């Protein structure tokens, strides 16, 4: 575990960044950006999830192979869910 | 071991170490938690069974004469919810799994004993919620919560039922987490991955599904609640949502959930068949890895529940093909079990009778699953009794046969007493006959066009429905019998020796019942899992021959 990730101040900083990003999501909801709306919302959400996983869940700095395997598994199955569901949405007859 | 010859009552074990309600409610012993789970899942089995009985009584006649249509909808919904989420999902992992996983790998307990206890409490909280929901009106959507009916139309207790399932879901995530960490970290010296009992492999694969699948259904339930409460447009087309999105998310968990139910039972069958054929398992690696293959492939097939729901035909083709794929590892298991019995010295004990039942019923259930995976036939039989018969062959014929087989196999270890073998065989026979009489007519009913989930039907379907109802009462007797003689045996049964079946496996090398920490000293493993050819038949003082 790297030394800076153990200090309380560091976690508070991550927490504040998360709050700011939440505020950005709320703010962006009031501006209509057309097709960019979902892109921005999902982008911010992914960034926040990444911060939580990397720092609050101590994945950054973890030395064990096993943790990496577990994380990769989670992402892989998420991609399966999205990918195979999109196989339906991408080829459905919408008329 | 000098202590092994002392009578059960004089030896200290996990049952007689402490007495009193507190010693149970605050226990962190995996074996006691297994028994807590055993009591609670049995309770819900009888609640779910009661609903099933009422359904079958209503269907005795073509007219809707016993209950109102609305009541009938609630009956089959609550039957499904209770049986799936509060019985079938936890039944094997949380009872036999909890009891056996640490012992089979030579550990003192699971990796996180307190999380294990917490998982039981979550299950109980979920159980109280679902009971309260049932007693105050229940739900009528079917156990699948399909939208937009569940979010926009029904006025029954969706949110409370959803919350119950949500909470119970976390109990199964905790169980899965505990098993995975335990199998990785707590194996005894010499217990390599290639020496793990197949019951462990099966529970390991199950745990993967529990951890990866359950959060998805939890999130889906939250989305249903959000749409119902705040009218967020997620599933309701009127609000810009897509009802099929719900089905995608729901079945992403709920198809693999079937493998949460069946995989542990498959593990049990591997243990029983090797033991009572006195043979090494045929193709250990294939049986072990096919569990993992089923767990992974099981995530790729979910949309076979949606073929006629308006999904893309191209995607339907892909899912149809993938559904056929998952039959491969399942078939590997069935063939390898059969090959294991070949030229074995088979004894027809109660557990083995259940294993035979499992083989036949699971094969029928699995093969009819392939009918349903092929697009043409699925269009014809979707939402008919054919589907109902198919999944009951898997979930009752498969899962329950395995569970009951396992309960008989390990009952001497759990309770320190032998069950009455004659009654055991009789009950196994009654269960098999009752099961087939209940569910085989439903294949025919579905094929000739009787839809599921109706409380009335055309008179020409009556004969087969009467057969099915008659079968269900026989099946009920078959399930009550073990309940009665297991309880009887706790007081009057013959004292069980440490290894009544002369079986391989670390659980048979410790006392019956085991002490709190399972082993007096950590065992060292220098043998493969099913070396039955080299286990001599000793003149043990109990058990079958
Ligand atoms: Cu399925």
PDB file of N, CA and C in Angstrom, chain B residues 354-386:
ATOM      1  N   UNK B 354     -31.452 -41.357  -4.582  1.00  0.00           N
ATOM      2  CA  UNK B 354     -31.675 -39.965  -4.968  1.00  0.00           C
ATOM      3  C   UNK B 354     -30.766 -39.566  -6.126  1.00  0.00           C
ATOM      4  N   UNK B 355     -29.539 -40.094  -6.125  1.00  0.00           N
ATOM      5  CA  UNK B 355     -28.628 -39.777  -7.229  1.00  0.00           C
ATOM      6  C   UNK B 355     -29.164 -40.340  -8.550  1.00  0.00           C
ATOM      7  N   UNK B 356     -29.698 -41.559  -8.502  1.00  0.00           N
ATOM      8  CA  UNK B 356     -30.315 -42.112  -9.715  1.00  0.00           C
ATOM      9  C   UNK B 356     -31.475 -41.229 -10.159  1.00  0.00           C
ATOM     10  N   UNK B 357     -32.301 -40.832  -9.189  1.00  0.00           N
ATOM     11  CA  UNK B 357     -33.424 -39.949  -9.508  1.00  0.00           C
ATOM     12  C   UNK B 357     -32.940 -38.669 -10.158  1.00  0.00           C
ATOM     13  N   UNK B 358     -31.880 -38.094  -9.583  1.00  0.00           N
ATOM     14  CA  UNK B 358     -31.316 -36.870 -10.146  1.00  0.00           C
ATOM     15  C   UNK B 358     -30.919 -37.080 -11.597  1.00  0.00           C
ATOM     16  N   UNK B 359     -30.194 -38.172 -11.867  1.00  0.00           N
ATOM     17  CA  UNK B 359     -29.702 -38.405 -13.235  1.00  0.00           C
ATOM     18  C   UNK B 359     -30.860 -38.419 -14.232  1.00  0.00           C
ATOM     19  N   UNK B 360     -31.919 -39.175 -13.907  1.00  0.00           N
ATOM     20  CA  UNK B 360     -33.034 -39.278 -14.837  1.00  0.00           C
ATOM     21  C   UNK B 360     -33.769 -37.964 -14.995  1.00  0.00           C
ATOM     22  N   UNK B 361     -34.101 -37.338 -13.869  1.00  0.00           N
ATOM     23  CA  UNK B 361     -34.932 -36.138 -13.936  1.00  0.00           C
ATOM     24  C   UNK B 361     -34.158 -34.955 -14.495  1.00  0.00           C
ATOM     25  N   UNK B 362     -32.877 -34.822 -14.095  1.00  0.00           N
ATOM     26  CA  UNK B 362     -32.093 -33.717 -14.634  1.00  0.00           C
ATOM     27  C   UNK B 362     -31.912 -33.871 -16.139  1.00  0.00           C
ATOM     28  N   UNK B 363     -31.737 -35.094 -16.604  1.00  0.00           N
ATOM     29  CA  UNK B 363     -31.565 -35.298 -18.039  1.00  0.00           C
ATOM     30  C   UNK B 363     -32.830 -34.899 -18.802  1.00  0.00           C
ATOM     31  N   UNK B 364     -33.994 -35.283 -18.270  1.00  0.00           N
ATOM     32  CA  UNK B 364     -35.239 -34.871 -18.931  1.00  0.00           C
ATOM     33  C   UNK B 364     -35.371 -33.341 -18.892  1.00  0.00           C
ATOM     34  N   UNK B 365     -35.103 -32.761 -17.716  1.00  0.00           N
ATOM     35  CA  UNK B 365     -35.200 -31.308 -17.595  1.00  0.00           C
ATOM     36  C   UNK B 365     -34.235 -30.598 -18.524  1.00  0.00           C
ATOM     37  N   UNK B 366     -33.009 -31.119 -18.618  1.00  0.00           N
ATOM     38  CA  UNK B 366     -32.000 -30.482 -19.465  1.00  0.00           C
ATOM     39  C   UNK B 366     -32.339 -30.601 -20.938  1.00  0.00           C
ATOM     40  N   UNK B 367     -32.778 -31.788 -21.349  1.00  0.00           N
ATOM     41  CA  UNK B 367     -33.073 -31.973 -22.777  1.00  0.00           C
ATOM     42  C   UNK B 367     -34.287 -31.143 -23.199  1.00  0.00           C
ATOM     43  N   UNK B 368     -35.320 -31.051 -22.337  1.00  0.00           N
ATOM     44  CA  UNK B 368     -36.452 -30.198 -22.713  1.00  0.00           C
ATOM     45  C   UNK B 368     -36.033 -28.730 -22.727  1.00  0.00           C
ATOM     46  N   UNK B 369     -34.976 -28.412 -21.976  1.00  0.00           N
ATOM     47  CA  UNK B 369     -34.420 -27.067 -22.066  1.00  0.00           C
ATOM     48  C   UNK B 369     -33.889 -26.791 -23.459  1.00  0.00           C
ATOM     49  N   UNK B 370     -33.336 -27.826 -24.092  1.00  0.00           N
ATOM     50  CA  UNK B 370     -32.849 -27.646 -25.461  1.00  0.00           C
ATOM     51  C   UNK B 370     -34.023 -27.435 -26.430  1.00  0.00           C
ATOM     52  N   UNK B 371     -35.152 -28.121 -26.182  1.00  0.00           N
ATOM     53  CA  UNK B 371     -36.342 -27.842 -27.007  1.00  0.00           C
ATOM     54  C   UNK B 371     -36.634 -26.345 -26.953  1.00  0.00           C
ATOM     55  N   UNK B 372     -36.604 -25.816 -25.712  1.00  0.00           N
ATOM     56  CA  UNK B 372     -36.996 -24.417 -25.522  1.00  0.00           C
ATOM     57  C   UNK B 372     -35.961 -23.453 -26.077  1.00  0.00           C
ATOM     58  N   UNK B 373     -34.705 -23.914 -26.167  1.00  0.00           N
ATOM     59  CA  UNK B 373     -33.663 -23.043 -26.694  1.00  0.00           C
ATOM     60  C   UNK B 373     -33.738 -22.940 -28.212  1.00  0.00           C
ATOM     61  N   UNK B 374     -34.449 -23.872 -28.846  1.00  0.00           N
ATOM     62  CA  UNK B 374     -34.557 -23.764 -30.304  1.00  0.00           C
ATOM     63  C   UNK B 374     -35.767 -22.893 -30.643  1.00  0.00           C
ATOM     64  N   UNK B 375     -35.526 -21.921 -31.502  1.00  0.00           N
ATOM     65  CA  UNK B 375     -36.493 -20.836 -31.699  1.00  0.00           C
ATOM     66  C   UNK B 375     -37.866 -21.341 -32.124  1.00  0.00           C
ATOM     67  N   UNK B 376     -37.902 -22.287 -33.065  1.00  0.00           N
ATOM     68  CA  UNK B 376     -39.186 -22.716 -33.603  1.00  0.00           C
ATOM     69  C   UNK B 376     -40.100 -23.324 -32.546  1.00  0.00           C
ATOM     70  N   UNK B 377     -39.546 -24.234 -31.741  1.00  0.00           N
ATOM     71  CA  UNK B 377     -40.376 -24.887 -30.730  1.00  0.00           C
ATOM     72  C   UNK B 377     -40.738 -23.903 -29.624  1.00  0.00           C
ATOM     73  N   UNK B 378     -39.794 -23.001 -29.322  1.00  0.00           N
ATOM     74  CA  UNK B 378     -40.052 -22.049 -28.245  1.00  0.00           C
ATOM     75  C   UNK B 378     -41.277 -21.190 -28.547  1.00  0.00           C
ATOM     76  N   UNK B 379     -41.443 -20.787 -29.816  1.00  0.00           N
ATOM     77  CA  UNK B 379     -42.604 -19.978 -30.186  1.00  0.00           C
ATOM     78  C   UNK B 379     -43.883 -20.736 -29.842  1.00  0.00           C
ATOM     79  N   UNK B 380     -43.873 -22.051 -30.091  1.00  0.00           N
ATOM     80  CA  UNK B 380     -45.061 -22.853 -29.851  1.00  0.00           C
ATOM     81  C   UNK B 380     -45.363 -23.018 -28.364  1.00  0.00           C
ATOM     82  N   UNK B 381     -44.351 -23.226 -27.530  1.00  0.00           N
ATOM     83  CA  UNK B 381     -44.621 -23.601 -26.142  1.00  0.00           C
ATOM     84  C   UNK B 381     -44.319 -22.514 -25.111  1.00  0.00           C
ATOM     85  N   UNK B 382     -43.873 -21.331 -25.560  1.00  0.00           N
ATOM     86  CA  UNK B 382     -43.647 -20.247 -24.598  1.00  0.00           C
ATOM     87  C   UNK B 382     -44.903 -20.004 -23.756  1.00  0.00           C
ATOM     88  N   UNK B 383     -44.681 -19.785 -22.454  1.00  0.00           N
ATOM     89  CA  UNK B 383     -45.787 -19.499 -21.528  1.00  0.00           C
ATOM     90  C   UNK B 383     -46.844 -20.598 -21.472  1.00  0.00           C
ATOM     91  N   UNK B 384     -46.469 -21.827 -21.795  1.00  0.00           N
ATOM     92  CA  UNK B 384     -47.384 -22.947 -21.579  1.00  0.00           C
ATOM     93  C   UNK B 384     -46.849 -23.797 -20.428  1.00  0.00           C
ATOM     94  N   UNK B 385     -47.600 -24.833 -20.086  1.00  0.00           N
ATOM     95  CA  UNK B 385     -47.172 -25.738 -19.030  1.00  0.00           C
ATOM     96  C   UNK B 385     -45.930 -26.529 -19.392  1.00  0.00           C
ATOM     97  N   UNK B 386     -45.569 -26.542 -20.687  1.00  0.00           N
ATOM     98  CA  UNK B 386     -44.333 -27.208 -21.068  1.00  0.00           C
ATOM     99  C   UNK B 386     -43.148 -26.556 -20.348  1.00  0.00           C
TER     100      UNK B 386
END
